[in-house]
CSV table of C-alpha atoms in Angstrom, one decimal:
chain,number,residue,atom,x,y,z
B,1,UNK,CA,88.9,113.1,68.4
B,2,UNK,CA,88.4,114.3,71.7
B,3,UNK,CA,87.5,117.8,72.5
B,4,UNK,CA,87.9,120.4,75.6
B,5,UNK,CA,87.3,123.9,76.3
B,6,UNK,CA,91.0,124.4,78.2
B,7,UNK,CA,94.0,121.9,77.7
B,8,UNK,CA,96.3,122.5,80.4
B,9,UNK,CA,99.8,120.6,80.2
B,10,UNK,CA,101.2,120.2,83.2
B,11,UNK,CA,99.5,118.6,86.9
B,12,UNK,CA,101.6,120.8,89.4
B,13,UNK,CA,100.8,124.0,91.5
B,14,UNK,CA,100.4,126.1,88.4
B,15,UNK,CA,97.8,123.8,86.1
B,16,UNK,CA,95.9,122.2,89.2
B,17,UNK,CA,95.4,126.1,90.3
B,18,UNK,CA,94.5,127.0,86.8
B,19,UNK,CA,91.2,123.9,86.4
B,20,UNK,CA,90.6,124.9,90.1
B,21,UNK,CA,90.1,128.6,89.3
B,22,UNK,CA,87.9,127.2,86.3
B,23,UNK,CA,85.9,124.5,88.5
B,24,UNK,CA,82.3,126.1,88.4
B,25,UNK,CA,83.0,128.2,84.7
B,26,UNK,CA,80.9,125.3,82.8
B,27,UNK,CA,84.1,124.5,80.6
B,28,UNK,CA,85.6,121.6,80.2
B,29,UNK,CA,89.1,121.0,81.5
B,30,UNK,CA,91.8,118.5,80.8
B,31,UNK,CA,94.9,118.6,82.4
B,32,UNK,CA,97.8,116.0,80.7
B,33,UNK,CA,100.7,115.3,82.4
B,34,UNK,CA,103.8,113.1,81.7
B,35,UNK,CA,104.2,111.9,85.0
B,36,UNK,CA,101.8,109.4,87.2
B,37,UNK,CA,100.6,110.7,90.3
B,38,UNK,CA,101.8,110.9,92.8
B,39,UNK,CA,105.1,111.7,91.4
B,40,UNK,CA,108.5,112.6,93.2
B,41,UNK,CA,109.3,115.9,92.8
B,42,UNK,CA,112.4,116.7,95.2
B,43,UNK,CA,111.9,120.5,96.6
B,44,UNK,CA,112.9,122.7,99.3
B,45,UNK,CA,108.8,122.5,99.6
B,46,UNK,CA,107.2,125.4,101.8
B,47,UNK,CA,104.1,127.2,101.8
B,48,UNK,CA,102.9,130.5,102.8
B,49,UNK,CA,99.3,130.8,104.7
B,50,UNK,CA,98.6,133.3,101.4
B,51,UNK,CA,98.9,129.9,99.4
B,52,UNK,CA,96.2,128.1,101.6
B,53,UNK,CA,94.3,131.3,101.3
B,54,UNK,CA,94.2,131.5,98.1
B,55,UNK,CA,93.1,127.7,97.3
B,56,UNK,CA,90.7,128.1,99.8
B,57,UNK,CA,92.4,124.9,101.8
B,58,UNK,CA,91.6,124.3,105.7
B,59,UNK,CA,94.9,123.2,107.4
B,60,UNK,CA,93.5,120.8,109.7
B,61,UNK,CA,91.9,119.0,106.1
B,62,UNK,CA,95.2,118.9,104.6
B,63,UNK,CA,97.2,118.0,107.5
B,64,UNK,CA,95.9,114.1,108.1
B,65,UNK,CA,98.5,111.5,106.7
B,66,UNK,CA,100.6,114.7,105.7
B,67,UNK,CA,103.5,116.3,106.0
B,68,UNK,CA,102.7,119.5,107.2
B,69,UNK,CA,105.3,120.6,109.4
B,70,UNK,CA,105.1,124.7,111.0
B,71,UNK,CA,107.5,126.7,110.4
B,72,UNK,CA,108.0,129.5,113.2
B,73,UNK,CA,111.3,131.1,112.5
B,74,UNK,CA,114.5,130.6,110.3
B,75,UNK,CA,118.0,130.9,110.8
B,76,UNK,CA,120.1,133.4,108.4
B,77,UNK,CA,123.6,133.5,107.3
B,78,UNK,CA,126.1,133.6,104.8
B,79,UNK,CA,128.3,130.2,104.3
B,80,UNK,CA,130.7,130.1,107.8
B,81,UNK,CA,129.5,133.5,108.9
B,82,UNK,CA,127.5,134.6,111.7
B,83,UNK,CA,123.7,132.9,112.2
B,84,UNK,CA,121.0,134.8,112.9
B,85,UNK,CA,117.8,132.9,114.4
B,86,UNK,CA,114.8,135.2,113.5
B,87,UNK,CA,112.0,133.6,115.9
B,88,UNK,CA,108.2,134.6,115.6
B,89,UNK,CA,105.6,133.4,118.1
B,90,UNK,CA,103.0,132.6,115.7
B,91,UNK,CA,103.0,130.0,112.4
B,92,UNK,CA,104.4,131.9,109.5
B,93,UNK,CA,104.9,129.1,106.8
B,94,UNK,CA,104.3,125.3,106.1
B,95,UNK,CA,106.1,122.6,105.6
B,96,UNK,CA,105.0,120.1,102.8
B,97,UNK,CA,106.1,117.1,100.4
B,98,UNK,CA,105.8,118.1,97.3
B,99,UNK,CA,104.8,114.3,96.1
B,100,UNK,CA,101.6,115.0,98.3
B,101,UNK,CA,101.1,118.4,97.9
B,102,UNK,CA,101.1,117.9,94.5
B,103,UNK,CA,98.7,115.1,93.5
B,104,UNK,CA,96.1,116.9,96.7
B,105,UNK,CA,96.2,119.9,94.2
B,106,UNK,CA,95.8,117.9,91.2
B,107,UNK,CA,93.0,115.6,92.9
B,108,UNK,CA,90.6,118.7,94.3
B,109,UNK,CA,91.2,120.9,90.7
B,110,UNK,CA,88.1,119.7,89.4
B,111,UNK,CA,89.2,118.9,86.2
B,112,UNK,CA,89.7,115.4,84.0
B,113,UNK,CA,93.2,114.3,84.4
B,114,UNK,CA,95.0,112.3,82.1
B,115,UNK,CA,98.3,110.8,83.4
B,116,UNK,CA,101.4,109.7,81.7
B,117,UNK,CA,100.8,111.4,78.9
B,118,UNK,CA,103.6,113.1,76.5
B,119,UNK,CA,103.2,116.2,74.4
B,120,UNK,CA,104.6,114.3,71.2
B,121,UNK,CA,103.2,117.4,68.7
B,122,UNK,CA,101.3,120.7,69.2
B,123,UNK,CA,99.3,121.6,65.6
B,124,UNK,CA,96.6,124.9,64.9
B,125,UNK,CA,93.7,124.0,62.8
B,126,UNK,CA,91.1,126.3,62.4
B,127,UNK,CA,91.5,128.3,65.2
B,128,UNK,CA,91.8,125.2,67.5
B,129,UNK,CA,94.7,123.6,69.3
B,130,UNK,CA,94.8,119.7,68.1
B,131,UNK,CA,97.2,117.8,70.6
B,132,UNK,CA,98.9,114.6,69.9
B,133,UNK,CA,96.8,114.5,67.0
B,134,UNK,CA,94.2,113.1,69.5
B,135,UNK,CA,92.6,116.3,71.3
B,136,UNK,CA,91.2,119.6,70.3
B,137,UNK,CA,91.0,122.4,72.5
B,138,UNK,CA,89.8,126.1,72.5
B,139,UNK,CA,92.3,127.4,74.8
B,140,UNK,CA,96.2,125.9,75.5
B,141,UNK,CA,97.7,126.5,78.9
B,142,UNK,CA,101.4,125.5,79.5
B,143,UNK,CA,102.2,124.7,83.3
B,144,UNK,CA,104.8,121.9,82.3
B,145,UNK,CA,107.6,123.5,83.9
B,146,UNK,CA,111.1,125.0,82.8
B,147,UNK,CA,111.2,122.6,80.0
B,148,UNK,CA,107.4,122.9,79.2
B,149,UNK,CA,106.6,121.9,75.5
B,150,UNK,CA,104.3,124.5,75.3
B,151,UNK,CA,106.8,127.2,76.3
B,152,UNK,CA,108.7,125.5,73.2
B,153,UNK,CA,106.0,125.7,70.7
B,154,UNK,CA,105.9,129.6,71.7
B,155,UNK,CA,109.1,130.2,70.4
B,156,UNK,CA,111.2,130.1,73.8
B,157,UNK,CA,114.1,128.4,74.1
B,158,UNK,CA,116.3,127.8,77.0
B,159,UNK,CA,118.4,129.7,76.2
B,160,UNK,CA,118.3,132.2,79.1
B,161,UNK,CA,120.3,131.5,82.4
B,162,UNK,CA,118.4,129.8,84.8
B,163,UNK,CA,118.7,128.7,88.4
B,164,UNK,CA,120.1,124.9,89.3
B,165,UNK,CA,119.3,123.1,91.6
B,166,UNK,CA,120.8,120.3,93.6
B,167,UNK,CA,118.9,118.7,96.5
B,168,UNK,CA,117.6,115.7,98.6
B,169,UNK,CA,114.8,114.4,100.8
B,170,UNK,CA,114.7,111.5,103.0
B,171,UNK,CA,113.0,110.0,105.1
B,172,UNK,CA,115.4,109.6,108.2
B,173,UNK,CA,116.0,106.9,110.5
B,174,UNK,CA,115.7,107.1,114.4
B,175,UNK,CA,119.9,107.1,114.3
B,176,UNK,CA,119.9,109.9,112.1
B,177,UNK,CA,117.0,112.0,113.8
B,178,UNK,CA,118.7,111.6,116.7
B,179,UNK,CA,121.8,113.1,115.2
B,180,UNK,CA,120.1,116.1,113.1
B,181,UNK,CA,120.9,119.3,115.2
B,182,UNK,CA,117.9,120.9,112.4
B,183,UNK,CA,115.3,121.9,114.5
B,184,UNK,CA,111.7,120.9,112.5
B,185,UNK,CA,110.3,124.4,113.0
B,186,UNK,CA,113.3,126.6,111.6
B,187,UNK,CA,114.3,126.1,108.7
B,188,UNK,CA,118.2,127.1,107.8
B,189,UNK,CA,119.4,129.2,104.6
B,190,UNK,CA,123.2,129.8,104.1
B,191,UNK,CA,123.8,132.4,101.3
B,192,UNK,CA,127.1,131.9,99.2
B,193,UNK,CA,130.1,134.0,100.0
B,194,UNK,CA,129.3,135.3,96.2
B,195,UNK,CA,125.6,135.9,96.6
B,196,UNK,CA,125.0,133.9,93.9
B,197,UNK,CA,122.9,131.4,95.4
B,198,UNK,CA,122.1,129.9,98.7
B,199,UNK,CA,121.7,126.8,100.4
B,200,UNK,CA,119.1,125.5,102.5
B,201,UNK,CA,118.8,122.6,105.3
B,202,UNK,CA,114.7,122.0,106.3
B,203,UNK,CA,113.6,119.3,108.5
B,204,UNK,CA,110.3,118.4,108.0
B,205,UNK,CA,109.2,115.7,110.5
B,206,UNK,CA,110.7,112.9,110.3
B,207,UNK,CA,111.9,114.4,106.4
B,208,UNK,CA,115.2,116.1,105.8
B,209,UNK,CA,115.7,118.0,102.8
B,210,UNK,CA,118.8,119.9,101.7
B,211,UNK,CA,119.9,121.5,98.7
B,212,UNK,CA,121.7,124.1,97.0
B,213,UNK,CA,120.9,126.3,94.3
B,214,UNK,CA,122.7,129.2,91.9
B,215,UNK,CA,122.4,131.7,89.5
B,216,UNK,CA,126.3,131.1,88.4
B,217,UNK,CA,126.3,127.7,87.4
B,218,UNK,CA,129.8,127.3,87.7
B,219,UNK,CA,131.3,124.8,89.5
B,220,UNK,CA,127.9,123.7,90.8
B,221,UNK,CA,129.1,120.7,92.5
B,222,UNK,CA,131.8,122.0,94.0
B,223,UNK,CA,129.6,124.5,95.7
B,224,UNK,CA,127.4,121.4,96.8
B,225,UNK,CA,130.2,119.7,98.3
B,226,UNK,CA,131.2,122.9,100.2
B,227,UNK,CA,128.4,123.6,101.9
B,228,UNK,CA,127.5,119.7,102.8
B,229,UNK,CA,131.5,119.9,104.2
B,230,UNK,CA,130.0,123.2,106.3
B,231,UNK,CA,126.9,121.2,107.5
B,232,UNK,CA,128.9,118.7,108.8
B,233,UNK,CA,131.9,120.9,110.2
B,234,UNK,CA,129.1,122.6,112.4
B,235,UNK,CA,127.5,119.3,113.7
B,236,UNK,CA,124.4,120.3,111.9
B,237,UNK,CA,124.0,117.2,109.8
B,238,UNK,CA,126.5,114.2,110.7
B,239,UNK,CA,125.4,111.8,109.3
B,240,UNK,CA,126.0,109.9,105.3
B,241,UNK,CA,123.0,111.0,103.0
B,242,UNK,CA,121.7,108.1,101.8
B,243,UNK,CA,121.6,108.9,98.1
B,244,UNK,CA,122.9,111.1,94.7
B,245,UNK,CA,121.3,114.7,94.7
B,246,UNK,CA,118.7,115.4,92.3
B,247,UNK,CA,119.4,118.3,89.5
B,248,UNK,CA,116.5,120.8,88.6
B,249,UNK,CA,115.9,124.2,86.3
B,250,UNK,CA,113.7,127.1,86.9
B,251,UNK,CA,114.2,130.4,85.7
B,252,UNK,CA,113.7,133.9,87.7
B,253,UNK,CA,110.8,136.6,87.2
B,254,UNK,CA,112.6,139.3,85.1
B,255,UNK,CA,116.0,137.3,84.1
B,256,UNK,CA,114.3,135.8,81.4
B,257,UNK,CA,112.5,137.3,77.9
B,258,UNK,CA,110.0,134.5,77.6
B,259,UNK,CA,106.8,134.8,76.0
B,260,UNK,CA,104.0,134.1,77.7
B,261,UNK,CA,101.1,134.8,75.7
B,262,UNK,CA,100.1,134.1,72.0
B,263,UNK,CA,96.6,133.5,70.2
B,264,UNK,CA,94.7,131.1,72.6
B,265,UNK,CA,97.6,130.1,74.4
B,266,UNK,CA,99.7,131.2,77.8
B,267,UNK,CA,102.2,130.1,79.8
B,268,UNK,CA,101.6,129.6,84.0
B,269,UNK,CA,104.2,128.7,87.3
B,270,UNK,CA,107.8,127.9,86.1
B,271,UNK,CA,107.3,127.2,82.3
B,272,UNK,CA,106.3,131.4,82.2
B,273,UNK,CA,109.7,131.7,84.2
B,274,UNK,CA,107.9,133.4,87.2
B,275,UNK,CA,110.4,132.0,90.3
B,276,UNK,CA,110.7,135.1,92.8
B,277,UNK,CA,114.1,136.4,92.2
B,278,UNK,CA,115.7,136.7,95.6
B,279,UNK,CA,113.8,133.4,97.4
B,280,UNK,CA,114.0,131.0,93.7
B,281,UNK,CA,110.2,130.3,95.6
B,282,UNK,CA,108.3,128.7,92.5
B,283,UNK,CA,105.1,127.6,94.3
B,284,UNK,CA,103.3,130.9,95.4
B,285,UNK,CA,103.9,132.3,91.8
B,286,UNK,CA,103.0,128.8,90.1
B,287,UNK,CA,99.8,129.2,92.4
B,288,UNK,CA,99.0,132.8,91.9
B,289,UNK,CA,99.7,132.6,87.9
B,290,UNK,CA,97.4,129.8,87.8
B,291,UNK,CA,94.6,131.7,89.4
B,292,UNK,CA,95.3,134.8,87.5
B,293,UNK,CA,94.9,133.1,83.8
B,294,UNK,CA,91.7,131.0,85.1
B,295,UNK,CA,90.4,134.8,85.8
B,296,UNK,CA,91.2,136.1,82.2
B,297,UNK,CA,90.4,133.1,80.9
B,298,UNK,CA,86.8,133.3,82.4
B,299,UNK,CA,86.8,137.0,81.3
B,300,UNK,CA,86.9,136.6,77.5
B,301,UNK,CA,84.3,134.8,76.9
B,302,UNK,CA,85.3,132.4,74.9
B,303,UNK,CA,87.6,135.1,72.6
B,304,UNK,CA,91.1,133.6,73.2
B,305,UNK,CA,93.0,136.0,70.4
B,306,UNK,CA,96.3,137.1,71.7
B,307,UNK,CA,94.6,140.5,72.5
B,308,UNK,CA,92.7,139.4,74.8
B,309,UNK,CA,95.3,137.1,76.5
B,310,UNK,CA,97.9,140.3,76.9
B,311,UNK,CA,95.9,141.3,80.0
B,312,UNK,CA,97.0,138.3,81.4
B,313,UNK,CA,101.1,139.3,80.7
B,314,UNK,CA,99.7,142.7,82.2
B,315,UNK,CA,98.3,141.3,85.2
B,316,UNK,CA,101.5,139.1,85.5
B,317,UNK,CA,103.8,142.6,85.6
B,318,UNK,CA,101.6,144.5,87.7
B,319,UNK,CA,101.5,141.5,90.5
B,320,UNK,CA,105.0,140.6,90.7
B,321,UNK,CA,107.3,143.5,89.1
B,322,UNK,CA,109.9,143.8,87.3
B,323,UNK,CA,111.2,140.7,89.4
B,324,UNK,CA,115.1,142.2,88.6
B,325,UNK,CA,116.4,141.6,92.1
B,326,UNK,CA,118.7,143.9,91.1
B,327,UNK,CA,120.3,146.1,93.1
B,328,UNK,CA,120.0,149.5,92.6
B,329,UNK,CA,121.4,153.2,93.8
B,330,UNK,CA,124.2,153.4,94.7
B,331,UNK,CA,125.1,149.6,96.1
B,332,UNK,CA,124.7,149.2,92.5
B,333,UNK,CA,127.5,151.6,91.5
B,334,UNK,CA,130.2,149.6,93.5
B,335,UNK,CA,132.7,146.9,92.3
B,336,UNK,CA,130.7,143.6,92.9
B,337,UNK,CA,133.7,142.2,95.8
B,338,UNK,CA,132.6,145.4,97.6
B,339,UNK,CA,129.0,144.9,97.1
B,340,UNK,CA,129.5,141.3,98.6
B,341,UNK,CA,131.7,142.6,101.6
B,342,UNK,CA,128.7,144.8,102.6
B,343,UNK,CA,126.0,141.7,101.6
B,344,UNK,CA,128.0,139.6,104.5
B,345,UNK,CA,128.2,142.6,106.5
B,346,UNK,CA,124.0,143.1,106.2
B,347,UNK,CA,123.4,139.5,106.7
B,348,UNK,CA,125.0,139.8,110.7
B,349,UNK,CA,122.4,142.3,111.4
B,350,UNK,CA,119.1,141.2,113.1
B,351,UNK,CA,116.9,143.9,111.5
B,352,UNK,CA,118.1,143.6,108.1
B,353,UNK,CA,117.4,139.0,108.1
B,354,UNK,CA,114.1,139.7,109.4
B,355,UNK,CA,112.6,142.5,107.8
B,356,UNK,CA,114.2,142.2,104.4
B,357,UNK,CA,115.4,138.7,103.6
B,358,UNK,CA,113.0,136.7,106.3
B,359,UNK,CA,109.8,138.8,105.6
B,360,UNK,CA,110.5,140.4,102.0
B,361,UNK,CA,112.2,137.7,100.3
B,362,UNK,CA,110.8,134.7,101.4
B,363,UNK,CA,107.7,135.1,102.9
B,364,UNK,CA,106.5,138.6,100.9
């Protein structure tokens, strides 16, 4: 049987974060993942400087054979309302692919990676974690996403209501570049007329991605099909996509009751549920919940009893809230159609795109 220190499942933001913030600790760390690297994982895909920060990663050594497009504004609205372009003269997000933003993370993390490999069954034998039947380990991290098996084994089911997705990304062709009125360095977000969600149009080089994503799952589709019918109305994307939209889950910090710690075990990134509430942004919490177990992990020494392992749910609730995104006061008191009246009303205003859903929401 082979043994580790740390088992991580899961090879995206959260687990490569995780083995890097281990790298120099003197434990062993395996990550497993189900998928080969690189894999395709469709996402709206943007980064924050506090993400290359934190990960310690040079731009200019990331950038070579990359997508790494700079972001320099956005453009704000609700469905067929007003836009607002919020401009800044200075780089305040990235552009990436998450197929090689992923397997650059997973490749520098210092750990030994296992591909392709399934969680088939999770057992505890004398206060270890035996894996597949094939692996012992100290210490179990679950960074497998909404679905993670780990999150499972913990007693969390999925049970709670969680965002969907629909997007794509392409690769465009010089006919369709041409005809892409998306400028590379703003990116576009169009909130539903309900609030419920929001879509999203990115260019990213010669990469287009759009999607669509809600809280009320509802008539998903139908909301998809909306707002591709806007982008087109507007002359922002002309064009046939070239394929079927892709369907993903993630759940929102503070919608959800999951569990994220037990007796050597936690939960990291989207399988902890840890999505910001307002943006859905699942990479800088995937990141920073990564780095934040790797630090409690280090700390104990070795004593992984659930006790021990609460300071990490602490830590969690202390960084990111109580990640409601409710409202609160007195907006909270109206009837939801009036609340959404003055939503559209807010989201014509210059000060209030910038400062509160530009700068609070989506870059924090």
């Amino acid at each position: 049987m082979d043994s580790c220190d740390v088992l991580i499942v899961g090879g995206g933001p959260a687990g490569s974060s995780c083995a890097w913030g281990l790298r120099s600790s003197g434990m062993h760390v395996l990550i497993l993942d189900k998928a080969n690297f690189p894999r395709n994982k469709i996402c709206g895909g943007w980064i924050t400087p506090w993400v290359l920060r934190a990960l310690e990663i040079e731009a200019a050594d990331y950038s070579p054979g990359r997508t790494m497009q700079e972001i320099r504004g956005f453009r704000v609205s609700s469905i067929e309302a007003r836009e607002v372009s919020i401009p800044y003269d200075r780089v305040i997000s990235y552009g990436i692919r998450r197929c090689e933003f992923d397997e650059y993370l997973l490749r520098r993390s210092g750990a030994e990676i296992r591909e392709g490999s399934l969680i088939s069954k999770i057992e505890r034998f004398d206060g270890h974690w035996i894996i597949n039947g094939s692996i012992q380990a100290k210490m179990l991290v679950g960074a497998g996403g909404h679905f993670c098996p780990i999150a499972r084994h913990l007693g969390n089911t999925n049970s709670d209501e969680p965002v969907i997705a629909q997007e794509i990304e392409f690769e465009m062709s010089p006919d369709q570049a041409r005809l892409c009125a998306i400028q590379p360095e703003i990116p576009e977000l169009y909130f539903c007329r309900d609030f419920q969600g929001y879509g999203w149009c990115f260019r990213k080089g010669n990469f287009l991605n759009i999607g669509l994503g809600r809280l009320d799952q509802h008539a998903l589709s139908q909301h998809v099909v909306h707002f591709l019918h806007f982008l087109r109305k507007t002359g922002k994307v002309v064009f046939d996509l070239p394929g079927k939209f892709a369907g993903h889950a993630y759940l929102l910090f503070g919608y959800g009751k999951r569990r994220v710690v037990g007796d050597s075990v936690m939960l990291i990134g989207d399988s902890a549920g840890l999505a910001f509430p307002q943006s859905g942004e699942g990479i800088r919490p995937a990141v920073e919940s990564g780095l934040l177990a790797a630090k409690i992990i280090r700390s104990a020494n070795g004593y992984y009893a659930h006790e021990s392992m609460q300071a990490y749910s602490d830590l969690l609730k202390k960084q990111f809230g109580d990640g409601t995104g409710s409202p609160s006061g007195v907006v909270a008191r109206l009837p939801r159609r009036l609340r959404n009246s003055f939503a559209r009303f807010l989201f014509t205003k210059q000060w209030f795109c910038r400062r509160v859903v530009v700068e609070n929401w989506f870059l924090r």
